[in-house]
Amino acid sequence: MAADQTNSLRFGRKAITVEEAQQLILNRAELLPAEAVPLELAHGRRLAQSVIADHPVPHFRRSGMDGYAIRASDSLDAEALRPVALRVTEMIPCGSVPERSVQPGEAARIMTGAVVPEGADAVIMLEMTDKLLAGDGPEGDKVLVRKSMRMGDNITPIGQEIEVGELLLETGRRIGPGEAAILATFGFAEVRVHRVPRVAVFSTGSELLPIEAALEPGRIRGSNSHMLACQIREAGGEPRLMPILPDCPETVEAALLQALDWADILVTTGGVSVGDKDVLVELFQRWDGELIFNKVAMRPGSPSSFGWWRGKPLFALSGNPGASFVGFELFVRPYLKAIQGCACPLPRECTALLDADYGKGSAYPRYVRARTYTEQATLKVAPAGRDKSSIMVSIKDAECLLCIPAGGQAPPRGALVRVLQLAEA
Ligand code: AMP
Ligand code: MG
């Protein structure tokens, strides 16, 4: 490899914006194939089908109360001290169907969730009635109604909650508790979802020790792969933690190539800066892949790189833990969401008042690990802790990323700033 070529990859990089980088990544996103899974295993998966109501909910007139189904007109004159007596015709428990319709002067004992019989147009709650036992007389049981009811009281009409033909879940939607309830209601014992993306995670750096190893002078336990594995799982992917790679380009190339057999996506950390030992930079020189970008105008993680290799993406994130974390959120998570069908894969945004002093600005926009809170009904945002890209310990407190735009002066305390949410949707 020519020395000037390596140098141009190390130093002559052209920075693109985060938004441009995200677009280049999403342009490459292709939907993963669909598969059917049992509903109970579908949590966190994204739908590969839409769900349209094929029946109304409820599909029968449903009692909202435990009480008596009556004709409202029979109760017109009823008051607490001047009850109206109605003849009780039957008892309708949940899950059964009424045997007769309610005629004038009649009532049917009914449970919450049971079918309201024909003829009845209101349900009076049990507490507003008294039972009159008729003994063995020919009239049967009677009920004293102590309240005047209006038509429709305590009856849920057919289709009140959901009408036939309503679009309930759009394709790409992530299955959580509410989605599972809808799918169950409509009989989806199996549901079509996109396949789980398989992500091979590599940490590079000869200083890195496996986590079970004792510390040695000059060496640290690698934490990035485990952090990223959690992020990948949260984004619906299946991570595979690969062995730590030394700063040796041949070894890195061989290991990544081998992982392509299994993985849909490769994620690496470390080795993308301008140092002599930066192995990913070396790889981009020698490989037969396409380097799509190798510098993004952002802090941390400006050397974040993205390539396309044998039909699959390679996300090469900076080694510093803070940069790896932010790089995943800005680039890898949106890609993972997109290939699982999510229509809006970029982080959700809101604005909040900056509750910190930044003073001097920076040449690149900064993505600060942060948390939001409300004070006097106002959403505020502040850094989650020390935010240097080498600092790992504050990542656990990050609930969002606070964006400090580029410029000579950072926004003052109290300024409105963009906030990117980290939680899945
Ligand atoms: P690099 O991007 O390879 O130059 O690494 C930048 C810094 O991040 C160095 O101090 C590395 O030791 C550290 N680092 C790289 N990879 C990891 C990792 N997997 N876990 C923790 N720290 C790392
Ligand atoms: Mg390194």
GROMACS .gro file of C-alpha atoms and ligand atoms in nm, residues 204-208 247 269-273 277-279 319, ligand 2:
model
   16
  204THR     CA    1  -0.995  -0.399   1.871
  205GLY     CA    2  -0.688  -0.297   2.068
  206SER     CA    3  -0.387  -0.489   2.194
  207GLU     CA    4  -0.434  -0.326   2.535
  208LEU     CA    5  -0.770  -0.498   2.585
  247ASP     CA    6  -0.389  -0.425   1.649
  269THR     CA    7  -1.472  -0.036   1.819
  270GLY     CA    8  -1.128   0.117   1.821
  271GLY     CA    9  -0.863   0.157   1.560
  272VAL     CA   10  -1.029   0.423   1.346
  273SER     CA   11  -0.827   0.728   1.449
  277LYS     CA   12  -0.171   0.123   1.488
  278ASP     CA   13  -0.523   0.204   1.385
  279VAL     CA   14  -0.616  -0.126   1.231
  319GLY     CA   15  -1.273   0.304   2.080
  427MG      MG   16  -0.696   0.111   1.967
   0.00000   0.00000   0.00000
